[in-house]
Coordinates of C-alpha atoms (C1' of nucleotides) in Angstrom, one line a residue:
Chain A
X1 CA 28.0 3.0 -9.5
X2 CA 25.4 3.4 -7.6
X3 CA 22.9 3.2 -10.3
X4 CA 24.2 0.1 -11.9
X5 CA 22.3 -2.3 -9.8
X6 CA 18.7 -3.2 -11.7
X7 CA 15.2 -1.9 -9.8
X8 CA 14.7 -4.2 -6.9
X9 CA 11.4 -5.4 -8.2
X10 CA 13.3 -6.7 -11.3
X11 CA 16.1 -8.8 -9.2
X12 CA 13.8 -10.0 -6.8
X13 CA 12.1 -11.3 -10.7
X14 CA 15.2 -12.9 -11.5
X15 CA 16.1 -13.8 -8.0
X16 CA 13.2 -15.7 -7.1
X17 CA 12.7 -17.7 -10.2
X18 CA 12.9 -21.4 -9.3
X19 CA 13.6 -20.7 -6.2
X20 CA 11.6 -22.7 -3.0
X21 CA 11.9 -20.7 -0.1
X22 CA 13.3 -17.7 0.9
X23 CA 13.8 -16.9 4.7
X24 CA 13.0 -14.6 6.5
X25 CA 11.3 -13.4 2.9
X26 CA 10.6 -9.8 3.7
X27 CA 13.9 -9.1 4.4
X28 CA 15.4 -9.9 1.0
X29 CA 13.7 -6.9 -0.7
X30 CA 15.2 -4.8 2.4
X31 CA 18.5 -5.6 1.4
X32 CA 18.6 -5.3 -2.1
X33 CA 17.3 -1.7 -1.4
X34 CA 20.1 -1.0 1.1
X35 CA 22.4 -2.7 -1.6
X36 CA 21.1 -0.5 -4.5
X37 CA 20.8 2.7 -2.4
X38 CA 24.8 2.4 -1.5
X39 CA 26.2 0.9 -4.5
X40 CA 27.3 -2.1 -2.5
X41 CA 26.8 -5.6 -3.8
X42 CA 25.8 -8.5 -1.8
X43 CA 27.8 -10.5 -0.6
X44 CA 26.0 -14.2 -2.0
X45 CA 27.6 -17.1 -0.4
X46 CA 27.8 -21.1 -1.7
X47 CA 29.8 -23.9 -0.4
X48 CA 30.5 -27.3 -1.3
X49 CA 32.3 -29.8 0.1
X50 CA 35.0 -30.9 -2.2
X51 CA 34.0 -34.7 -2.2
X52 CA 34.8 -36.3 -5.9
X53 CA 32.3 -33.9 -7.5
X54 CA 31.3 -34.9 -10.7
X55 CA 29.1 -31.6 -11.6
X56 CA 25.6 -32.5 -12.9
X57 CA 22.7 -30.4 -13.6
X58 CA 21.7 -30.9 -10.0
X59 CA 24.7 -28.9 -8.7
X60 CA 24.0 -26.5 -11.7
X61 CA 20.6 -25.4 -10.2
X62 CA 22.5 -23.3 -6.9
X63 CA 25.4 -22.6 -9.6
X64 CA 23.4 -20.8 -12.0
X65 CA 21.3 -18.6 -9.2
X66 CA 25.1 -17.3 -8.2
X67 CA 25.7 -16.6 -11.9
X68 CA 22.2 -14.7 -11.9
X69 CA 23.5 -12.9 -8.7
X70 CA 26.7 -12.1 -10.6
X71 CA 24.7 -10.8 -13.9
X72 CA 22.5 -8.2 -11.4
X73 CA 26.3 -7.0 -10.1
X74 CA 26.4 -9.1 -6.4
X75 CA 29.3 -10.5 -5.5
X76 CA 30.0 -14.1 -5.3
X77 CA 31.3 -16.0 -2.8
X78 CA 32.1 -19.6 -3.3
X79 CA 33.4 -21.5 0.0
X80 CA 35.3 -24.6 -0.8
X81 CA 34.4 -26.5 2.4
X82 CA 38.3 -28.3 2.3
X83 CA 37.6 -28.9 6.3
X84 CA 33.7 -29.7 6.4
X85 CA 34.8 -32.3 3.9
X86 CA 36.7 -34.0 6.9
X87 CA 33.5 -34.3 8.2
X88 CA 31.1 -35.2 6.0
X89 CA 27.5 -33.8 5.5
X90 CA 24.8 -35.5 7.5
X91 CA 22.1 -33.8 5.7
X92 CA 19.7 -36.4 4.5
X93 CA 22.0 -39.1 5.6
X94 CA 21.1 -42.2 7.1
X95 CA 24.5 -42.7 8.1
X96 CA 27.9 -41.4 8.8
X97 CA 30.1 -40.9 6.3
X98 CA 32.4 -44.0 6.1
X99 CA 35.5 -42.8 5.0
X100 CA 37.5 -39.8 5.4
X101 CA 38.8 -37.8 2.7
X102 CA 42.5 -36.9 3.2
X103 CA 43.5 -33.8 2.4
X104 CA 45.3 -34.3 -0.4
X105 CA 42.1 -35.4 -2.2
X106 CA 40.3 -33.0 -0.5
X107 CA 42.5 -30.2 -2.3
X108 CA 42.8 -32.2 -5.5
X109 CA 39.0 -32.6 -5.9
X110 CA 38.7 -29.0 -4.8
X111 CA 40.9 -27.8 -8.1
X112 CA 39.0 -30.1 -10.7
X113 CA 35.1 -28.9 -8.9
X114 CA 36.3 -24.8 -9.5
X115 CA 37.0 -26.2 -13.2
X116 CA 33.5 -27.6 -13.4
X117 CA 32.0 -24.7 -11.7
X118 CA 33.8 -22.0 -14.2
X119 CA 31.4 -23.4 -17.0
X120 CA 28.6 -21.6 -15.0
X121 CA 29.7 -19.3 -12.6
X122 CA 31.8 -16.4 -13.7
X123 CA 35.4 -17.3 -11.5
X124 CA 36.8 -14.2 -12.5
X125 CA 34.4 -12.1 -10.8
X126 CA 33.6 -14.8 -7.8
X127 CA 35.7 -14.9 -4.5
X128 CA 37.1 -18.6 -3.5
X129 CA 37.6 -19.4 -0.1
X130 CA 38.7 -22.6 1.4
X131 CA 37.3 -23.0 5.3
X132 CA 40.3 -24.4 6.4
X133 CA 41.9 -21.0 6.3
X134 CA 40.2 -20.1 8.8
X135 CA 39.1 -23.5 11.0
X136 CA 42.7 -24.4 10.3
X137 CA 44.0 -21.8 12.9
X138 CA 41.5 -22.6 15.3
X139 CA 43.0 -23.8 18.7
X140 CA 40.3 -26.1 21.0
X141 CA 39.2 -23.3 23.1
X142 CA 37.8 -21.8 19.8
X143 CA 36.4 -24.9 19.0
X144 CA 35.0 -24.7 22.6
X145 CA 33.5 -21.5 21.9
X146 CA 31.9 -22.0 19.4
X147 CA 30.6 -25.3 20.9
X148 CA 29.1 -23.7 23.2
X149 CA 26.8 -21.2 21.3
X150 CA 24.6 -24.5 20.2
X151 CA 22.5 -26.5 22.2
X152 CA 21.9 -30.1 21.6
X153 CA 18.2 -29.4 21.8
X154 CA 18.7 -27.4 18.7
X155 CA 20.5 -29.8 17.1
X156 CA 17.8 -32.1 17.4
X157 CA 15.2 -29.6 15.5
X158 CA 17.3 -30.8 12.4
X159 CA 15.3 -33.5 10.8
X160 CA 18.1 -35.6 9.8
X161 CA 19.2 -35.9 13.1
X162 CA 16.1 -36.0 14.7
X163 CA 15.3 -38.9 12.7
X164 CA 18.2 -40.6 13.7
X165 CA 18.1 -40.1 17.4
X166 CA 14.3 -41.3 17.3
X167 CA 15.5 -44.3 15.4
X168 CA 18.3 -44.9 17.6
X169 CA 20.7 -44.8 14.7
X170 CA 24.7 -43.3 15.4
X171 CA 24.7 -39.8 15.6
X172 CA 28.8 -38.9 15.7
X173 CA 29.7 -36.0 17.8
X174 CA 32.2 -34.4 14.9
X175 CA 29.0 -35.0 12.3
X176 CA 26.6 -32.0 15.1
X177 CA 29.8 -29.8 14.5
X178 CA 29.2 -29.7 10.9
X179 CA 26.0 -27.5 10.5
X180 CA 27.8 -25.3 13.4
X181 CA 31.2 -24.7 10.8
X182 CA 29.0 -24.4 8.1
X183 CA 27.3 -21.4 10.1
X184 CA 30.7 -20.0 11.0
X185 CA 31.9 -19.7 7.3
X186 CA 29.0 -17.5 7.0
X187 CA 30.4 -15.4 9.6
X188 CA 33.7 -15.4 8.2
X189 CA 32.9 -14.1 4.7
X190 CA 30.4 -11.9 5.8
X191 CA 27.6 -13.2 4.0
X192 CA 24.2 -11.4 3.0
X193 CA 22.7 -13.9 0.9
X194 CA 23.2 -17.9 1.1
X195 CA 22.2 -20.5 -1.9
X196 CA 21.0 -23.7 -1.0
X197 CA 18.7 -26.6 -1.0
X198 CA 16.2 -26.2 1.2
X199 CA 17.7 -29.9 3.3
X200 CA 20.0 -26.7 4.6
X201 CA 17.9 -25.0 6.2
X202 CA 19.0 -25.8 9.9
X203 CA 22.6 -24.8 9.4
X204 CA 21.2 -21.0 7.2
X205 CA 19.2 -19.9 10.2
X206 CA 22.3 -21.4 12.4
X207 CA 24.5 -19.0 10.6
X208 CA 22.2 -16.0 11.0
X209 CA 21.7 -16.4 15.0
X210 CA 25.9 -16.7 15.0
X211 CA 25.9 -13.8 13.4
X212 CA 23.5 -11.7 15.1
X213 CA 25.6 -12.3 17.9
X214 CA 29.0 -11.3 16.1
X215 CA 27.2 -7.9 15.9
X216 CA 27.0 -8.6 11.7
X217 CA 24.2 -8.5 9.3
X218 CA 22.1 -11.2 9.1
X219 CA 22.1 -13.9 5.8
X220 CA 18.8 -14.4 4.0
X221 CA 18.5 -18.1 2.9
X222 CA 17.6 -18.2 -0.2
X223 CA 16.7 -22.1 -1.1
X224 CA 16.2 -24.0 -4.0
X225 CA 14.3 -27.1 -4.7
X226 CA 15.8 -30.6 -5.2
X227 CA 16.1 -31.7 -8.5
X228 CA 15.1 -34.8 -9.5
X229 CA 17.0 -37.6 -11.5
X230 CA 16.3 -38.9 -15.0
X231 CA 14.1 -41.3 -12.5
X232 CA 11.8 -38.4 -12.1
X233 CA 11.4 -39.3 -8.6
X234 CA 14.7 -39.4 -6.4
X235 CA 17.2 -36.0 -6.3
X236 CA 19.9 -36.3 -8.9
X237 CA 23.1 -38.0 -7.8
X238 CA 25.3 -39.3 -9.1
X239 CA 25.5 -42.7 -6.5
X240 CA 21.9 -43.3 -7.9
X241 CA 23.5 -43.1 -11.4
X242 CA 20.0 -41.1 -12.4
X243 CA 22.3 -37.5 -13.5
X244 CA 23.4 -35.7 -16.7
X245 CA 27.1 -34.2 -16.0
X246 CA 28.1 -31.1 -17.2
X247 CA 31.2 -32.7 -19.1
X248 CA 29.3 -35.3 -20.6
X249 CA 29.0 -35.3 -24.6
X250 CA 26.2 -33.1 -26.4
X251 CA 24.7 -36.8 -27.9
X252 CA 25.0 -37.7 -24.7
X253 CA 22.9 -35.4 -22.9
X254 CA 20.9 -35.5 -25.6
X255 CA 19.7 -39.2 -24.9
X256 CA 19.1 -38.9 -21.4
X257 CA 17.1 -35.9 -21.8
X258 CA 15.1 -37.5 -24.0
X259 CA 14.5 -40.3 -22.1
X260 CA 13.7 -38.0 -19.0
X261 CA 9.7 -38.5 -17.6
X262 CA 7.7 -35.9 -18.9
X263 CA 6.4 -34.9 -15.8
X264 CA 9.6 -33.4 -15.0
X265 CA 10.0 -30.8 -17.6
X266 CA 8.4 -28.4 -15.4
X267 CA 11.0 -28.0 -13.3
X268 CA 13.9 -28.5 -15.4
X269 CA 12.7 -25.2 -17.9
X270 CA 12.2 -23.4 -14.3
X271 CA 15.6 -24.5 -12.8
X272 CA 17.8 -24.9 -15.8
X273 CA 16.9 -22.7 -18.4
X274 CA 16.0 -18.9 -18.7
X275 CA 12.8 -19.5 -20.8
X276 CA 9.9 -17.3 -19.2
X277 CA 7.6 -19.2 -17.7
X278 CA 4.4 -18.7 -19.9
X279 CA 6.5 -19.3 -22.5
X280 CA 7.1 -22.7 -20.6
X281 CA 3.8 -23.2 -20.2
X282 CA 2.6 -23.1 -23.9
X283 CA 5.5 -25.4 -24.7
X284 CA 3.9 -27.7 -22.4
X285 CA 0.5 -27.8 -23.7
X286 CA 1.8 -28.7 -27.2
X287 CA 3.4 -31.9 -28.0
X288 CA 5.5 -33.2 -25.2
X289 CA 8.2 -35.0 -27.3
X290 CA 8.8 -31.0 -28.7
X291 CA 8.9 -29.7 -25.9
X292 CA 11.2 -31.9 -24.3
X293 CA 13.6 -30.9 -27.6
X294 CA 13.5 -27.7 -27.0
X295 CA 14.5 -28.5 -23.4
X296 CA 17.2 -30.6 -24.0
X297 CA 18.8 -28.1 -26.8
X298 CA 18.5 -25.8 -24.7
X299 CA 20.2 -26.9 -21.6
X300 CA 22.9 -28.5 -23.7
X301 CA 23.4 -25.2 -25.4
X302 CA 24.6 -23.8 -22.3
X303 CA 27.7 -26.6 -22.1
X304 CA 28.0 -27.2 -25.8
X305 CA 28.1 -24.5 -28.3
X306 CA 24.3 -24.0 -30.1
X307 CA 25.4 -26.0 -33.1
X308 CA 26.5 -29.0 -31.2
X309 CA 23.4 -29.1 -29.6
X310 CA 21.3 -28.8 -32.4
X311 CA 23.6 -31.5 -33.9
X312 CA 22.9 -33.9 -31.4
X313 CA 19.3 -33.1 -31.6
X314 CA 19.6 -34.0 -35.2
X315 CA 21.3 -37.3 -34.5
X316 CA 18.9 -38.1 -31.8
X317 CA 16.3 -37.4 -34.2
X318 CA 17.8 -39.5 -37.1
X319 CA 19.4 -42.4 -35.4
X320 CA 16.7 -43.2 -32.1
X321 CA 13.6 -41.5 -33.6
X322 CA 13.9 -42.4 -36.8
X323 CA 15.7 -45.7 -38.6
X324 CA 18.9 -44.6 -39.2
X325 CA 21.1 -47.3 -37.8
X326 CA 23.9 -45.3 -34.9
X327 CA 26.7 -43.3 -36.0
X328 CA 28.8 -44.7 -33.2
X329 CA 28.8 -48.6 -33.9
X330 CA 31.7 -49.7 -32.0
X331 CA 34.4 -51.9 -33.8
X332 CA 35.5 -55.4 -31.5
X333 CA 37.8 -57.2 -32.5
X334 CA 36.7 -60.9 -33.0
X335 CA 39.3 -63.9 -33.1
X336 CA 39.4 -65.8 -36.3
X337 CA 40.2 -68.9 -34.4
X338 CA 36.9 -69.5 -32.9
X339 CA 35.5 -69.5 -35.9
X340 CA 34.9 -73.1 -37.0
X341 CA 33.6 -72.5 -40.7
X342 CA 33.0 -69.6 -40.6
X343 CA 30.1 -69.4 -37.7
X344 CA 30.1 -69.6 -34.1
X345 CA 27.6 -70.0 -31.7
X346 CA 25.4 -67.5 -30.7
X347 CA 26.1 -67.4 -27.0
X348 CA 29.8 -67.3 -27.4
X349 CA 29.4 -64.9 -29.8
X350 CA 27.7 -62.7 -27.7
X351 CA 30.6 -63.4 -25.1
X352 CA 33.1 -63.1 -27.3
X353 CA 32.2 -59.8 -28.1
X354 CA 31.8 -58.4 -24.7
X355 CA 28.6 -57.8 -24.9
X356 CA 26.9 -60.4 -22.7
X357 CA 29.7 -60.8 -19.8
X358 CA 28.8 -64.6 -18.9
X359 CA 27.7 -67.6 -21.3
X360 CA 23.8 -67.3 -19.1
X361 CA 23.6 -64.1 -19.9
X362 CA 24.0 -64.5 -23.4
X363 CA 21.4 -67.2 -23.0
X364 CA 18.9 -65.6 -21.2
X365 CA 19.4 -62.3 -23.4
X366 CA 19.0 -64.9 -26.5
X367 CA 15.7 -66.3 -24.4
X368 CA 14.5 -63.2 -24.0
X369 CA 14.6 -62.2 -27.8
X370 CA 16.8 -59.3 -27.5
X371 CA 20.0 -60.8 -29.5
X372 CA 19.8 -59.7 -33.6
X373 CA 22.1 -59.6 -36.2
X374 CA 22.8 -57.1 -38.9
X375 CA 21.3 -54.2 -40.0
X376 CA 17.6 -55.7 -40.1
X377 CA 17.9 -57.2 -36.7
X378 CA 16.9 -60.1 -37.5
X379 CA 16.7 -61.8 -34.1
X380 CA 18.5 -64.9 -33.2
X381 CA 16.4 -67.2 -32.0
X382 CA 18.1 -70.1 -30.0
X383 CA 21.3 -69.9 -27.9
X384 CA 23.2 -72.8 -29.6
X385 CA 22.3 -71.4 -33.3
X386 CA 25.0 -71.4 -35.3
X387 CA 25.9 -67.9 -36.5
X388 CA 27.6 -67.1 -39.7
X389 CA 30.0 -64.7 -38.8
X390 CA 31.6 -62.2 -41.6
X391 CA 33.7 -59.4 -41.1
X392 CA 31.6 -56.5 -40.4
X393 CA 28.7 -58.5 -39.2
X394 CA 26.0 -56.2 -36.5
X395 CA 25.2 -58.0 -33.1
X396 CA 22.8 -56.1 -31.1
X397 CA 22.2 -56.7 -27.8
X398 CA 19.0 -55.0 -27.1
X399 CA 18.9 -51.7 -28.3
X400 CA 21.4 -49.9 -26.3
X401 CA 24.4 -52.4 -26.6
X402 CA 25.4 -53.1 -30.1
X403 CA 28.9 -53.6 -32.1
X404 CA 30.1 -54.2 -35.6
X405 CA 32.3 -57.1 -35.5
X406 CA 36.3 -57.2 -36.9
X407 CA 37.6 -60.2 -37.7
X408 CA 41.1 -60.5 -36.5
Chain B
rG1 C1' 33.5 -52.1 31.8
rG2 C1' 28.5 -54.9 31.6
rG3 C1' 24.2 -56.5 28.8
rG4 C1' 21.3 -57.1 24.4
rG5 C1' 20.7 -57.5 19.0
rA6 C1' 22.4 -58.1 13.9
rA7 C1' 25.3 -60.0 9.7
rU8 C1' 21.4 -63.6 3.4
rA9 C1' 22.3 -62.2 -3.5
rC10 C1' 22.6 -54.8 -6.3
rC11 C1' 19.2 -52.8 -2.1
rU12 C1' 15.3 -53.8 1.6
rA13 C1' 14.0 -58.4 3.4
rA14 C1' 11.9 -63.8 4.2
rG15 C1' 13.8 -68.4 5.4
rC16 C1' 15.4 -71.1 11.4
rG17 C1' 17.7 -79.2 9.5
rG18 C1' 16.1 -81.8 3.6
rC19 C1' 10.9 -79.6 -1.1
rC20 C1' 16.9 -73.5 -1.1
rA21 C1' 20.6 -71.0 -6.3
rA22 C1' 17.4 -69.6 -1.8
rA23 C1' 10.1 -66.1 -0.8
rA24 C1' 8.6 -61.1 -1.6
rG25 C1' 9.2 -55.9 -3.0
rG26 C1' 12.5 -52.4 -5.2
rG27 C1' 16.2 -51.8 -8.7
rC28 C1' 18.3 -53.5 -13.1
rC29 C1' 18.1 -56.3 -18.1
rA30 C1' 15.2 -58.0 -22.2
rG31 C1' 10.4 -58.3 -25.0
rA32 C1' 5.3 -56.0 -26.3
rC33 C1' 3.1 -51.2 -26.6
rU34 C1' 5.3 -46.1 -27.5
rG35 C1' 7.7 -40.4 -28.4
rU36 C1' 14.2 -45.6 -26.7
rA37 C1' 8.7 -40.8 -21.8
rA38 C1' 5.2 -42.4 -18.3
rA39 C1' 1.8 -46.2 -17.2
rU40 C1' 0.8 -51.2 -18.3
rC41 C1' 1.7 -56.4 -19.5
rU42 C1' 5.4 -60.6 -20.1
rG43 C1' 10.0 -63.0 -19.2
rG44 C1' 14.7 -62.8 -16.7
rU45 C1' 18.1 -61.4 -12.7
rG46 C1' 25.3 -66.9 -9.4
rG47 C1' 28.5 -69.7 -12.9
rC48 C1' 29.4 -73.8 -16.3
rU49 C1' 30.8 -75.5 -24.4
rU50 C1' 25.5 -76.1 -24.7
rA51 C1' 22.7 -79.2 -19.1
rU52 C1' 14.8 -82.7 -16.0
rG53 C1' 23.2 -82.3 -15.2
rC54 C1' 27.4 -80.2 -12.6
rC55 C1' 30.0 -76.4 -9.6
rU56 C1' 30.3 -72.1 -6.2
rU57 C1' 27.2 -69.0 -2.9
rC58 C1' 23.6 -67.0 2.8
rA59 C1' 30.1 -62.3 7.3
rC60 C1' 34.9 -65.7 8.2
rA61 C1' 37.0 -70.4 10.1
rG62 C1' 36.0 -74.9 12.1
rG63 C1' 32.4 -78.7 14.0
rU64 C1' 27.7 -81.9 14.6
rU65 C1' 24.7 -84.5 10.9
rC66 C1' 23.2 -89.1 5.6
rG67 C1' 22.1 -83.9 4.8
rA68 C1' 23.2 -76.9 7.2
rA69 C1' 21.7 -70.3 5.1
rU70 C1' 19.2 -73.0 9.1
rC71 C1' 22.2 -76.5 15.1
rC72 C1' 27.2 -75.9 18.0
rU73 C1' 32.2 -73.5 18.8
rG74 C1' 35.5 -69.7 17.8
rU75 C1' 36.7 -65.1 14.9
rU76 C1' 35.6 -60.4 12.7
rU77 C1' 32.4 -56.3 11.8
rC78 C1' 28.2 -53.3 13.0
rC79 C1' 24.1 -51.4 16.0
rC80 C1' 21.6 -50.5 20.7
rC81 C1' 21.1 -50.1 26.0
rC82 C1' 23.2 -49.6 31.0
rA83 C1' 27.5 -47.7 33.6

RNA sequence: GGGGGAAUACCUAAGCGGCCAAAAGGGCCAGACUGUAAAUCUGGUGGCUUAUGCCUUCACAGGUUCGAAUCCUGUUUCCCCCA
């Protein structure tokens, strides 16, 4: 048992990868040592708040570090923050959460986020909590208690909130309680290490002063970076619509990654994929649109089985890199009726279809040259051309709408 | 409880009686160029059976005006300060 942990060198190697900051850094080593020397794993904590989670590869960059934490023979401890939700994280919020979750949601988004998270994380190996077990049975003079082990001062060293103060934005009394519970869970569970982006850095350190004065061991924080959208500039999220979900098709994966800036690649290989980093490196210095295949299969390999994600390379490769019209042409339904002669005008057409939803769209798509018909494209050229319209005709609406019409 | 400020299209934000369907960025859409990358350039970004035309928009409801996003009244919401 006790030799089954890897040499500490070699999981601080796997540890560290990707990773931004660890803190206090020293004392990482010191406790894999202690770990290995006893044959006890770490106890490595991550919460989430169960908001509507739609898992993306965002979320997957703190999942996988667990799942490396799990492979070295740590123990995982995944905190369903089913109270915190009520409250709402004000890290790198401008504002206060507008609505509350009840708790029905709350425990219904919890369920469907452990599903997501099982694609990554080993569950049957990783301890669930939920905090309201235990902030549940709190009475106020607990609350009180704990209230009183944090200053204001200190919640002001937070730059979130410091930022708001300054700017004289609201700054809700049950949002300062937040970092403090999410402190407290670390107390609770007992945690050695915690995962993270480094915007949480206020609440680790938080949870290793609470601790120090419960008499436990202190947490390490062990933080990754933020990873950037298919905008290469803002974080993934899903509110800025810039993500690729873990659920999502292999094809489509495939054409987001493709169309991610190459200037990111860097940090996806580090965050999302096992590939050692020279190996990284000599991927980059050859041909980016390669590399960026080699990314994308293998980041949808982890999701999709290998095939599937070397078949949606293929039909990436065929249908967007190459001429092949799309494989996925959706049929709509077009009614005979409008038809006078067998044409129709272009801007109804485009209407009709659903693929412009207003007549001045269609016109100003139809101004702007993107409206073409059939497989050549050929583009349609004024917005009261009359177009002959046969079962089966192509109308493309740029190059990322398109249909095959059905006359019905 | 008292005082101050704000509400404009997807977002930020101009406009403060006619020239406003409403400046400017951003975003987004389309086109060119490409590797459906980035950067760049161009056009577009309320609706209308096809329009130097009409209709609906500037928190909501009224009012003053030949004419209001712009002025007045009330309502709602939000923010800040003092207590």
């Amino acid at each position: 048992m006790t030799s089954s942990f890897p040499p500490v060198e070699e999981q601080l190697r796997v540890i560290t990868r990707g990773i931004e900051k660890v803190v206090p850094q020293d004392e990482l080593r010191k406790k894999l040592q202690h770990s290995r020397d006893t044959g006890t794993p770490l106890r490595v904590k991550y919460g989430i708040d169960p908001t509507g989670i739609d898992v993306h590869l965002g979320h997957t960059v703190p999942l996988r570090k667990i799942r490396q934490f799990q492979e070295l023979g740590h123990q995982a401890v995944i905190i369903i923050g089913n109270y915190t939700a009520l409250v709402g994280d004000p890290s790198g919020r401008d504002e206060a959460r507008s609505r509350r979750l009840t708790a029905d949601e709350v425990e219904h988004n919890a369920r469907d986020y452990l599903a997501q998270v099982g694609k990554v994380v080993d569950m049957s190996r990783a301890e669930v909590h939920r905090n309201g077990d235990w902030f549940g049975r709190m009475s106020f003079a607990d609350v009180l208690g704990l209230c009183g082990r944090v200053t204001v001062a200190q919640l002001l060293t937070r730059e979130d909130f410091a930022r708001r103060y300054r700017e004289e934005r609201a700054i809700f009394l049950h949002e300062c309680l937040y970092p403090v519970m999410q402190a407290w869970d670390s107390v609770e569970i007992r945690a050695d290490v915690e995962l993270g982006g480094t915007e949480q850095l206020y609440s680790f350190m938080l949870a290793r002063d609470l601790q120090a004065q419960q008499g436990l061991s202190q947490q390490i924080a062990v933080m990754s970076p933020i990873l950037v959208g298919l905008d290469g500039v803002r974080r993934m999220g899903k509110s800025l619509g810039n993500y690729i979900g873990i659920s999502e098709p292999a094809y489509e994966m495939m054409k987001k990654f493709m169309q991610l800036p190459d200037g990111v690649m860097r940090m996806y290989f580090e965050l999302l994929t096992e590939l050692p980093m020279d190996e990284v490196d000599r991927l980059l210095a050859g041909h980016l649109k390669e590399a960026k295949v080699a990314l994308a299969t293998n980041v949808i390999s982890q999701y999709h089985s290998a095939e599937a994600a070397v078949a949606a390379c293929q039909r990436w490769q065929a249908e967007i890199g190459g001429e092949a019209l799309p494989s996925d042409i959706p049929d709509v339904a077009l009614d005979a009726s409008l038809l006078t002669s067998g044409t129709l005008s272009a801007v109804r057409l485009l209407t009709a279809l659903g693929l412009c939803t207003s007549n001045s769209e269609a016109r100003r798509l139809i101004e702007g040259g993107g409206a073409r018909t059939g497989p050549e494209k050929s583009p349609i050229t004024t917005h009261d051309q009359q177009v002959s319209v046969s079962d089966g005709l192509l109308v493309w609406a740029g190059r990322k709408k398109y249909c095959r019409v059905r006359i019905g």
